[in-house]
Amino acid sequence: MNITANNPLLKSWVSIPENSDFPIQNLPFGIFSTHSENNKRVGVAIGNKVIDIYQLASFGYLNDLEFTASDFEQDFLNPMMLKGKVATRNLRNRISELFEISNTELQNNNEHIQQILFDQNECTMHLPVKIGDYTDFYSSEQHAFNVGCMFRDPDNALLPNWKHIPVGYHGRASSIVASGTPFRRPKGQQKPNAEEPPVFGPCKLLDFELEMAFITFEGKELGEQISTKEADDYIFGMCLFNDWSARDLQKWEYVPLGPFLAKNFVSHISPWIVTLDALEPFRTNGPVQDPKVFPYLEYEGDKHIDIKLEVSIQPENSKETVVTKSNYKHMYWNMNQQLAHHSINGCNIKCGDTMASGTISGPEEGSFGSMLEISWAGSKSVAMADGSERKFIQDNDTVIMRGFAEKDGIRVGFGEVNAKVLPAN
Ligand code: CA
């Protein structure tokens, strides 16, 4: 089926600022409200504008599609996503058609435009998806290697299962919040000194994890599998994901069952879900997987995606400093393999499940995806623009992640996910 909305030649009658993340080839989905009207509804970003999809449907512009206007007057994208891949692809194609420069259906109706197009700065963005289950993978080889070196043994940094299994764990959905939601530094048990008993108090080694997440459509029945070949049809789209981590809590608690309170106090996602369709032009090949993987993890074609990522730290009342630049293409395991692995035992995937990549670290210094790695467990500092230094994240720091894919002059971006750390209470 043709993804007509991806045509690089398309231009919109809405003006698109240079270097915008949201040209007509993107059209990501989110949930917004305006400052004048409280009700939440589905929006699509274009340039500096938000398209009100509920109003678009109410005025009859989406009549030939599988949706009713009420599917878009919702607190979350889930009712829209429940219609599946084909319906949401047709929806994006139709929005593209309406906003294409030669189409006059809406372009010539100023009265409708007033009620359909809003400036992004008059809108509040909300958590886009009602997340049922959250799974966090651990699929960047460099990250797993770096952590293995620091937490265990440099000579055996990767555990024996790592290149056979897309390792993951079940996280907690309740504490995943919208970008811009401030949070308190977590408290918990730590054991800073091997010879002394554990201590309790505010986390001292607060860290971000640079990740991306994919959001699923409704999967299959319990007991069924999703193959690597079918996986694309079960993935709605992707967002930026900051999986905050308390390293001192993590080190003390993680044996034998893995992370718990070090990871579930908060995670932030970016407001716009970029569809997997919009990312298709940016596919790229992944690493050679050696040893050979089991047949259920084999895949055909380019299933990795070239998405440039960066993280900044902004101290209070100060400029931001970029502390790392990485790329989603550095993943060892791709989403198709993750989803195939997740369901190989019959585990059922639901609409709105969120699956994070794990920290995305590139192969060299300067591209690591966490302060744990950037400061190499606190052994070196990063200079900030204001003259201060960081090994981990301090109170009142804001951490900002950005990402975009770019090819042949078309840039499909994610905007940003940001969050400010408040002192522990
Ligand atoms: Ca993580």
Short mmCIF file of C-alpha atoms and ligand atoms in Angstrom, two decimals:
data_model
loop_
_atom_site.label_atom_id
_atom_site.label_comp_id
_atom_site.label_asym_id
_atom_site.label_seq_id
_atom_site.Cartn_x
_atom_site.Cartn_y
_atom_site.Cartn_z
CA MET A 1 0.00 0.00 0.00
CA ASN A 2 1.32 3.39 -1.01
CA ILE A 3 2.38 5.86 1.68
CA THR A 4 1.56 8.90 -0.45
CA ALA A 5 2.21 11.26 2.47
CA ASN A 6 5.95 10.42 2.27
CA ASN A 7 6.45 11.96 -1.18
CA PRO A 8 9.52 14.23 -0.77
CA LEU A 9 8.20 16.59 -3.46
CA LEU A 10 5.10 17.57 -1.45
CA LYS A 11 4.81 21.16 -0.27
CA SER A 12 2.21 22.53 2.11
CA TRP A 13 0.18 25.73 1.98
CA VAL A 14 1.04 26.07 5.68
CA SER A 15 4.42 27.79 5.87
CA ILE A 16 7.12 25.52 7.31
CA PRO A 17 10.07 27.25 9.02
CA GLU A 18 13.53 26.14 7.93
CA ASN A 19 14.80 23.17 9.98
CA SER A 20 11.32 22.47 11.30
CA ASP A 21 10.84 18.94 12.64
CA PHE A 22 7.33 18.95 11.22
CA PRO A 23 7.21 19.31 7.43
CA ILE A 24 4.21 17.89 5.53
CA GLN A 25 6.17 14.60 5.19
CA ASN A 26 6.01 14.05 8.99
CA LEU A 27 2.48 14.70 10.33
CA PRO A 28 2.99 13.19 13.82
CA PHE A 29 0.04 12.63 16.18
CA GLY A 30 -0.42 13.94 19.72
CA ILE A 31 -3.04 15.00 22.25
CA PHE A 32 -3.49 18.73 22.80
CA SER A 33 -5.75 21.33 24.32
CA THR A 34 -5.74 25.06 23.65
CA HIS A 35 -5.30 27.69 26.31
CA SER A 36 -8.84 28.89 25.61
CA GLU A 37 -10.48 25.44 25.46
CA ASN A 38 -9.77 22.70 27.96
CA ASN A 39 -11.04 19.64 26.15
CA LYS A 40 -8.33 17.30 24.89
CA ARG A 41 -8.33 16.11 21.31
CA VAL A 42 -6.11 14.56 18.66
CA GLY A 43 -3.74 16.97 16.96
CA VAL A 44 -1.20 16.69 14.16
CA ALA A 45 1.87 18.94 14.00
CA ILE A 46 2.72 20.84 10.83
CA GLY A 47 5.38 23.58 10.92
CA ASN A 48 4.62 25.72 13.97
CA LYS A 49 0.94 24.76 13.88
CA VAL A 50 -1.29 22.08 15.36
CA ILE A 51 -4.09 20.68 13.19
CA ASP A 52 -7.21 19.91 15.22
CA ILE A 53 -8.20 16.52 13.82
CA TYR A 54 -11.47 16.49 15.77
CA GLN A 55 -12.57 19.73 14.06
CA LEU A 56 -11.30 18.47 10.71
CA ALA A 57 -13.52 15.40 11.09
CA SER A 58 -16.46 17.45 12.44
CA PHE A 59 -16.41 19.63 9.32
CA GLY A 60 -16.56 16.51 7.14
CA TYR A 61 -13.06 16.54 5.69
CA LEU A 62 -12.40 12.95 6.81
CA ASN A 63 -15.72 11.46 5.73
CA ASP A 64 -14.37 8.70 3.50
CA LEU A 65 -12.25 7.21 6.28
CA GLU A 66 -12.94 4.61 8.97
CA PHE A 67 -13.22 7.20 11.74
CA THR A 68 -15.93 9.27 13.37
CA ALA A 69 -15.24 12.68 14.90
CA SER A 70 -15.64 11.22 18.39
CA ASP A 71 -12.55 9.04 17.82
CA PHE A 72 -10.58 12.29 17.94
CA GLU A 73 -12.23 14.03 20.89
CA GLN A 74 -10.32 11.89 23.35
CA ASP A 75 -7.82 12.09 26.20
CA PHE A 76 -5.52 9.63 24.41
CA LEU A 77 -4.67 8.39 20.90
CA ASN A 78 -5.76 4.83 21.76
CA PRO A 79 -9.30 4.90 20.25
CA MET A 80 -7.79 6.13 16.97
CA MET A 81 -4.97 3.58 17.14
CA LEU A 82 -7.45 0.74 17.74
CA LYS A 83 -8.46 1.11 14.07
CA GLY A 84 -5.04 -0.25 13.12
CA LYS A 85 -2.29 0.29 10.59
CA VAL A 86 -4.27 0.65 7.37
CA ALA A 87 -6.83 3.07 8.80
CA THR A 88 -4.22 5.32 10.42
CA ARG A 89 -2.11 5.25 7.25
CA ASN A 90 -5.12 6.34 5.20
CA LEU A 91 -5.81 9.07 7.75
CA ARG A 92 -2.26 10.45 7.48
CA ASN A 93 -2.42 10.25 3.68
CA ARG A 94 -5.71 12.21 3.71
CA ILE A 95 -4.32 14.90 6.05
CA SER A 96 -1.32 15.22 3.72
CA GLU A 97 -3.65 15.63 0.73
CA LEU A 98 -5.68 18.37 2.47
CA PHE A 99 -2.61 20.38 3.43
CA GLU A 100 -0.79 19.97 0.11
CA ILE A 101 -0.35 23.25 -1.73
CA SER A 102 -2.45 22.44 -4.79
CA ASN A 103 -5.44 21.30 -2.70
CA THR A 104 -7.99 24.07 -2.11
CA GLU A 105 -10.69 22.19 -0.14
CA LEU A 106 -9.62 23.64 3.19
CA GLN A 107 -7.05 26.16 2.00
CA ASN A 108 -9.77 28.47 0.64
CA ASN A 109 -12.04 28.26 3.68
CA ASN A 110 -10.75 30.84 6.12
CA GLU A 111 -13.59 30.32 8.55
CA HIS A 112 -12.72 26.62 8.92
CA ILE A 113 -8.98 27.30 9.09
CA GLN A 114 -9.58 29.59 12.09
CA GLN A 115 -11.11 26.66 13.94
CA ILE A 116 -8.73 23.94 12.73
CA LEU A 117 -5.23 25.43 12.85
CA PHE A 118 -3.65 26.63 16.10
CA ASP A 119 -0.23 28.04 16.87
CA GLN A 120 1.77 25.48 18.82
CA ASN A 121 2.51 28.09 21.45
CA GLU A 122 -1.20 28.49 22.22
CA CYS A 123 -1.51 24.73 22.84
CA THR A 124 -0.72 22.48 25.78
CA MET A 125 0.54 19.04 24.85
CA HIS A 126 -0.47 16.07 26.99
CA LEU A 127 0.60 12.46 27.47
CA PRO A 128 -0.37 11.11 24.03
CA VAL A 129 -1.07 7.47 24.83
CA LYS A 130 -2.79 5.56 27.61
CA ILE A 131 0.03 3.16 28.26
CA GLY A 132 -1.06 -0.28 29.33
CA ASP A 133 2.26 -2.01 29.70
CA TYR A 134 5.77 -0.67 29.52
CA THR A 135 8.71 -2.82 28.48
CA ASP A 136 12.30 -1.62 28.54
CA PHE A 137 14.87 -3.34 26.36
CA TYR A 138 18.64 -3.16 26.67
CA SER A 139 19.54 -3.29 23.01
CA SER A 140 22.55 -1.00 22.53
CA GLU A 141 25.72 -3.08 22.54
CA GLN A 142 27.98 -0.18 23.53
CA HIS A 143 25.71 0.71 26.47
CA ALA A 144 25.53 -2.88 27.71
CA PHE A 145 29.30 -3.15 27.32
CA ASN A 146 29.97 0.12 29.17
CA VAL A 147 27.65 -0.77 32.07
CA GLY A 148 29.09 -4.30 32.21
CA CYS A 149 32.59 -2.81 32.52
CA MET A 150 31.56 -0.48 35.36
CA PHE A 151 29.15 -2.69 37.35
CA ARG A 152 30.85 -6.04 36.83
CA ASP A 153 33.93 -7.09 34.91
CA PRO A 154 35.61 -5.45 31.87
CA ASP A 155 36.82 -8.84 30.65
CA ASN A 156 33.29 -10.23 30.56
CA ALA A 157 31.30 -7.04 30.11
CA LEU A 158 28.55 -8.56 27.95
CA LEU A 159 26.72 -11.38 29.72
CA PRO A 160 26.60 -14.70 27.78
CA ASN A 161 22.92 -14.26 26.82
CA TRP A 162 23.23 -10.74 25.39
CA LYS A 163 23.87 -11.58 21.72
CA HIS A 164 21.25 -14.35 21.73
CA ILE A 165 18.35 -12.58 23.46
CA PRO A 166 17.02 -9.01 23.08
CA VAL A 167 17.24 -8.59 26.86
CA GLY A 168 14.40 -6.64 28.46
CA TYR A 169 12.33 -6.22 31.62
CA HIS A 170 8.82 -5.10 32.49
CA GLY A 171 8.76 -1.55 33.77
CA ARG A 172 5.95 0.48 35.25
CA ALA A 173 3.47 2.44 33.10
CA SER A 174 1.93 4.61 35.84
CA SER A 175 4.97 6.86 36.19
CA ILE A 176 5.45 7.62 32.48
CA VAL A 177 4.49 11.27 32.08
CA ALA A 178 4.37 14.00 29.46
CA SER A 179 7.38 16.07 28.54
CA GLY A 180 7.71 19.15 30.73
CA THR A 181 6.37 17.53 33.91
CA PRO A 182 8.80 18.40 36.74
CA PHE A 183 9.56 15.72 39.32
CA ARG A 184 11.22 15.32 42.72
CA ARG A 185 14.59 13.66 43.12
CA PRO A 186 13.83 10.14 44.36
CA LYS A 187 14.88 8.80 47.75
CA GLY A 188 15.92 5.27 48.54
CA GLN A 189 18.48 2.83 49.85
CA GLN A 190 22.07 3.04 48.70
CA LYS A 191 25.28 1.27 49.60
CA PRO A 192 28.08 3.69 48.73
CA ASN A 193 30.69 1.81 50.76
CA ALA A 194 31.16 -1.94 50.36
CA GLU A 195 32.43 -2.27 53.95
CA GLU A 196 29.61 -0.28 55.59
CA PRO A 197 25.87 -0.97 56.00
CA PRO A 198 23.46 0.60 53.47
CA VAL A 199 22.23 4.19 53.94
CA PHE A 200 18.91 5.88 53.16
CA GLY A 201 18.40 9.30 51.60
CA PRO A 202 17.96 11.30 48.39
CA CYS A 203 19.54 9.71 45.33
CA LYS A 204 22.99 11.20 44.72
CA LEU A 205 23.61 9.70 41.30
CA LEU A 206 20.55 10.80 39.33
CA ASP A 207 20.88 10.06 35.62
CA PHE A 208 19.00 10.27 32.32
CA GLU A 209 18.84 7.46 29.79
CA LEU A 210 18.65 8.54 26.15
CA GLU A 211 16.12 6.17 24.62
CA MET A 212 13.46 5.95 21.96
CA ALA A 213 10.21 4.06 22.41
CA PHE A 214 7.79 2.47 19.99
CA ILE A 215 4.04 2.38 20.58
CA THR A 216 2.05 -0.65 19.47
CA PHE A 217 -1.29 -1.23 17.84
CA GLU A 218 -3.50 -3.98 19.25
CA GLY A 219 -1.54 -7.24 18.93
CA LYS A 220 -2.74 -10.82 18.70
CA GLU A 221 -4.51 -13.13 21.14
CA LEU A 222 -2.65 -14.52 24.15
CA GLY A 223 -0.64 -17.50 22.94
CA GLU A 224 0.03 -16.14 19.43
CA GLN A 225 3.31 -14.79 18.04
CA ILE A 226 4.18 -11.70 16.00
CA SER A 227 6.98 -12.47 13.53
CA THR A 228 9.76 -10.07 12.55
CA LYS A 229 8.04 -9.83 9.15
CA GLU A 230 4.68 -8.89 10.71
CA ALA A 231 6.12 -6.53 13.32
CA ASP A 232 5.85 -3.33 11.23
CA ASP A 233 2.08 -3.78 11.03
CA TYR A 234 1.84 -3.77 14.83
CA ILE A 235 3.91 -0.63 15.42
CA PHE A 236 2.09 2.73 15.29
CA GLY A 237 5.03 5.05 15.80
CA MET A 238 7.92 6.28 17.90
CA CYS A 239 8.80 8.98 20.41
CA LEU A 240 11.76 10.18 22.45
CA PHE A 241 11.99 8.56 25.86
CA ASN A 242 13.97 9.68 28.92
CA ASP A 243 14.15 6.70 31.25
CA TRP A 244 15.39 8.44 34.41
CA SER A 245 17.59 6.24 36.57
CA ALA A 246 18.91 6.43 40.14
CA ARG A 247 22.30 4.77 39.76
CA ASP A 248 23.07 4.44 43.47
CA LEU A 249 19.68 2.80 44.16
CA GLN A 250 20.15 0.62 41.08
CA LYS A 251 23.54 -0.73 42.08
CA TRP A 252 22.31 -1.86 45.51
CA GLU A 253 18.92 -3.28 44.48
CA TYR A 254 19.39 -4.85 41.05
CA VAL A 255 20.63 -8.32 42.07
CA PRO A 256 19.01 -10.78 41.48
CA LEU A 257 15.76 -9.56 39.84
CA GLY A 258 16.93 -6.44 38.01
CA PRO A 259 15.99 -2.78 38.31
CA PHE A 260 13.03 -1.78 40.48
CA LEU A 261 12.80 1.54 42.37
CA ALA A 262 15.87 2.90 40.56
CA LYS A 263 13.82 3.10 37.37
CA ASN A 264 10.13 3.44 38.17
CA PHE A 265 9.95 6.86 39.82
CA VAL A 266 9.46 8.69 36.50
CA SER A 267 10.05 8.48 32.74
CA HIS A 268 9.20 11.21 30.22
CA ILE A 269 8.00 10.85 26.64
CA SER A 270 7.91 13.43 23.87
CA PRO A 271 4.41 14.66 22.94
CA TRP A 272 4.39 13.81 19.23
CA ILE A 273 4.24 10.21 18.05
CA VAL A 274 5.99 10.05 14.68
CA THR A 275 4.40 7.23 12.69
CA LEU A 276 6.52 4.32 11.57
CA ASP A 277 5.21 5.17 8.08
CA ALA A 278 6.84 8.61 8.23
CA LEU A 279 10.14 6.99 9.27
CA GLU A 280 10.25 4.47 6.39
CA PRO A 281 12.47 6.68 4.15
CA PHE A 282 15.15 6.67 6.86
CA ARG A 283 15.61 2.92 7.18
CA THR A 284 19.18 1.70 7.30
CA ASN A 285 21.00 -1.57 7.84
CA GLY A 286 21.98 -2.85 11.26
CA PRO A 287 25.13 -4.53 12.53
CA VAL A 288 26.09 -8.03 11.46
CA GLN A 289 24.76 -10.26 14.21
CA ASP A 290 27.32 -12.80 15.27
CA PRO A 291 26.68 -15.41 16.63
CA LYS A 292 23.81 -16.22 14.29
CA VAL A 293 20.43 -15.61 15.88
CA PHE A 294 17.60 -18.13 16.21
CA PRO A 295 15.32 -18.28 13.14
CA TYR A 296 12.50 -16.43 14.94
CA LEU A 297 14.85 -13.43 15.29
CA GLU A 298 16.04 -13.41 11.67
CA TYR A 299 14.71 -10.56 9.56
CA GLU A 300 14.78 -9.32 5.98
CA GLY A 301 15.58 -5.86 4.67
CA ASP A 302 16.72 -2.72 6.45
CA LYS A 303 14.96 -2.60 9.82
CA HIS A 304 17.12 -0.10 11.67
CA ILE A 305 16.40 3.65 11.40
CA ASP A 306 18.84 6.55 11.13
CA ILE A 307 17.66 9.04 13.78
CA LYS A 308 20.11 11.63 15.10
CA LEU A 309 19.79 12.17 18.85
CA GLU A 310 21.22 14.63 21.33
CA VAL A 311 20.93 15.48 25.02
CA SER A 312 21.39 18.85 26.71
CA ILE A 313 21.59 19.83 30.35
CA GLN A 314 20.26 23.28 31.27
CA PRO A 315 21.13 24.46 34.79
CA GLU A 316 18.61 26.84 36.35
CA ASN A 317 18.70 30.36 34.83
CA SER A 318 21.45 29.34 32.44
CA LYS A 319 22.10 28.22 28.87
CA GLU A 320 21.96 24.58 27.86
CA THR A 321 25.02 22.49 27.08
CA VAL A 322 24.90 19.53 24.70
CA VAL A 323 26.47 16.60 26.57
CA THR A 324 26.09 13.81 23.99
CA LYS A 325 25.14 13.07 20.38
CA SER A 326 24.06 9.57 19.48
CA ASN A 327 21.96 7.80 16.83
CA TYR A 328 19.15 5.25 16.98
CA LYS A 329 20.87 3.29 14.19
CA HIS A 330 23.45 2.09 16.75
CA MET A 331 20.97 -0.45 18.14
CA TYR A 332 22.11 -4.07 17.95
CA TRP A 333 18.54 -5.46 18.08
CA ASN A 334 15.87 -3.70 15.99
CA MET A 335 12.17 -3.20 16.86
CA ASN A 336 11.06 -6.13 14.71
CA GLN A 337 13.34 -8.46 16.65
CA GLN A 338 12.24 -6.97 19.97
CA LEU A 339 8.55 -7.48 19.18
CA ALA A 340 9.12 -10.99 17.82
CA HIS A 341 11.06 -11.88 20.94
CA HIS A 342 8.48 -10.28 23.25
CA SER A 343 5.69 -12.44 21.76
CA ILE A 344 7.58 -15.69 21.04
CA ASN A 345 6.34 -17.16 24.32
CA GLY A 346 2.74 -16.15 23.55
CA CYS A 347 2.76 -12.91 25.54
CA ASN A 348 0.01 -10.68 24.09
CA ILE A 349 0.70 -7.10 23.02
CA LYS A 350 -2.03 -4.47 23.55
CA CYS A 351 -2.88 -1.17 21.89
CA GLY A 352 -0.78 1.55 23.53
CA ASP A 353 1.95 -0.67 24.93
CA THR A 354 5.22 1.23 25.05
CA MET A 355 8.53 -0.47 24.37
CA ALA A 356 11.70 1.47 25.03
CA SER A 357 14.97 0.75 23.29
CA GLY A 358 17.28 0.87 26.27
CA THR A 359 19.94 3.55 26.49
CA ILE A 360 21.33 4.33 23.03
CA SER A 361 25.09 4.72 23.17
CA GLY A 362 27.21 5.20 20.08
CA PRO A 363 30.57 3.50 19.64
CA GLU A 364 32.81 6.31 20.88
CA GLU A 365 33.07 8.88 23.67
CA GLY A 366 30.81 11.84 22.96
CA SER A 367 28.00 9.52 21.87
CA PHE A 368 27.19 7.77 25.16
CA GLY A 369 23.53 7.89 26.26
CA SER A 370 23.78 8.37 30.04
CA MET A 371 25.82 10.37 32.56
CA LEU A 372 26.93 7.06 34.07
CA GLU A 373 28.87 6.42 30.87
CA ILE A 374 29.73 10.06 30.04
CA SER A 375 31.30 10.57 33.50
CA TRP A 376 32.48 6.93 33.56
CA ALA A 377 30.86 6.21 36.93
CA GLY A 378 31.70 9.68 38.24
CA SER A 379 35.41 9.57 37.46
CA LYS A 380 35.29 12.62 35.14
CA SER A 381 33.23 15.81 34.84
CA VAL A 382 31.48 17.55 31.98
CA ALA A 383 31.85 21.34 31.73
CA MET A 384 28.64 23.37 31.45
CA ALA A 385 28.32 26.66 29.55
CA ASP A 386 27.87 28.51 32.87
CA GLY A 387 31.22 27.26 34.20
CA SER A 388 29.78 24.62 36.52
CA GLU A 389 30.50 20.90 36.11
CA ARG A 390 28.36 17.77 36.08
CA LYS A 391 28.99 14.11 36.78
CA PHE A 392 25.30 13.37 37.34
CA ILE A 393 22.13 15.52 37.29
CA GLN A 394 21.73 18.20 39.96
CA ASP A 395 18.60 19.71 41.50
CA ASN A 396 16.88 22.29 39.26
CA ASP A 397 18.67 21.01 36.13
CA THR A 398 16.49 20.54 33.07
CA VAL A 399 17.42 17.67 30.75
CA ILE A 400 16.35 18.06 27.12
CA MET A 401 16.47 15.37 24.44
CA ARG A 402 15.95 16.01 20.74
CA GLY A 403 15.94 13.82 17.66
CA PHE A 404 15.34 13.89 13.94
CA ALA A 405 15.87 11.88 10.78
CA GLU A 406 17.08 13.65 7.64
CA LYS A 407 17.63 12.57 4.06
CA ASP A 408 17.50 14.28 0.67
CA GLY A 409 16.54 17.59 2.26
CA ILE A 410 13.57 16.18 4.17
CA ARG A 411 13.78 16.35 7.96
CA VAL A 412 11.33 14.30 10.03
CA GLY A 413 11.79 15.18 13.69
CA PHE A 414 10.41 14.42 17.12
CA GLY A 415 10.57 17.85 18.73
CA GLU A 416 11.88 17.42 22.24
CA VAL A 417 11.32 15.79 25.60
CA ASN A 418 12.35 17.89 28.58
CA ALA A 419 12.01 17.67 32.34
CA LYS A 420 13.24 19.58 35.37
CA VAL A 421 14.52 17.90 38.52
CA LEU A 422 13.24 19.39 41.77
CA PRO A 423 14.90 18.77 45.15
CA ALA A 424 13.81 15.68 47.10
CA ASN A 425 10.95 16.31 49.53
CA CA B 1 16.23 2.08 30.43
#
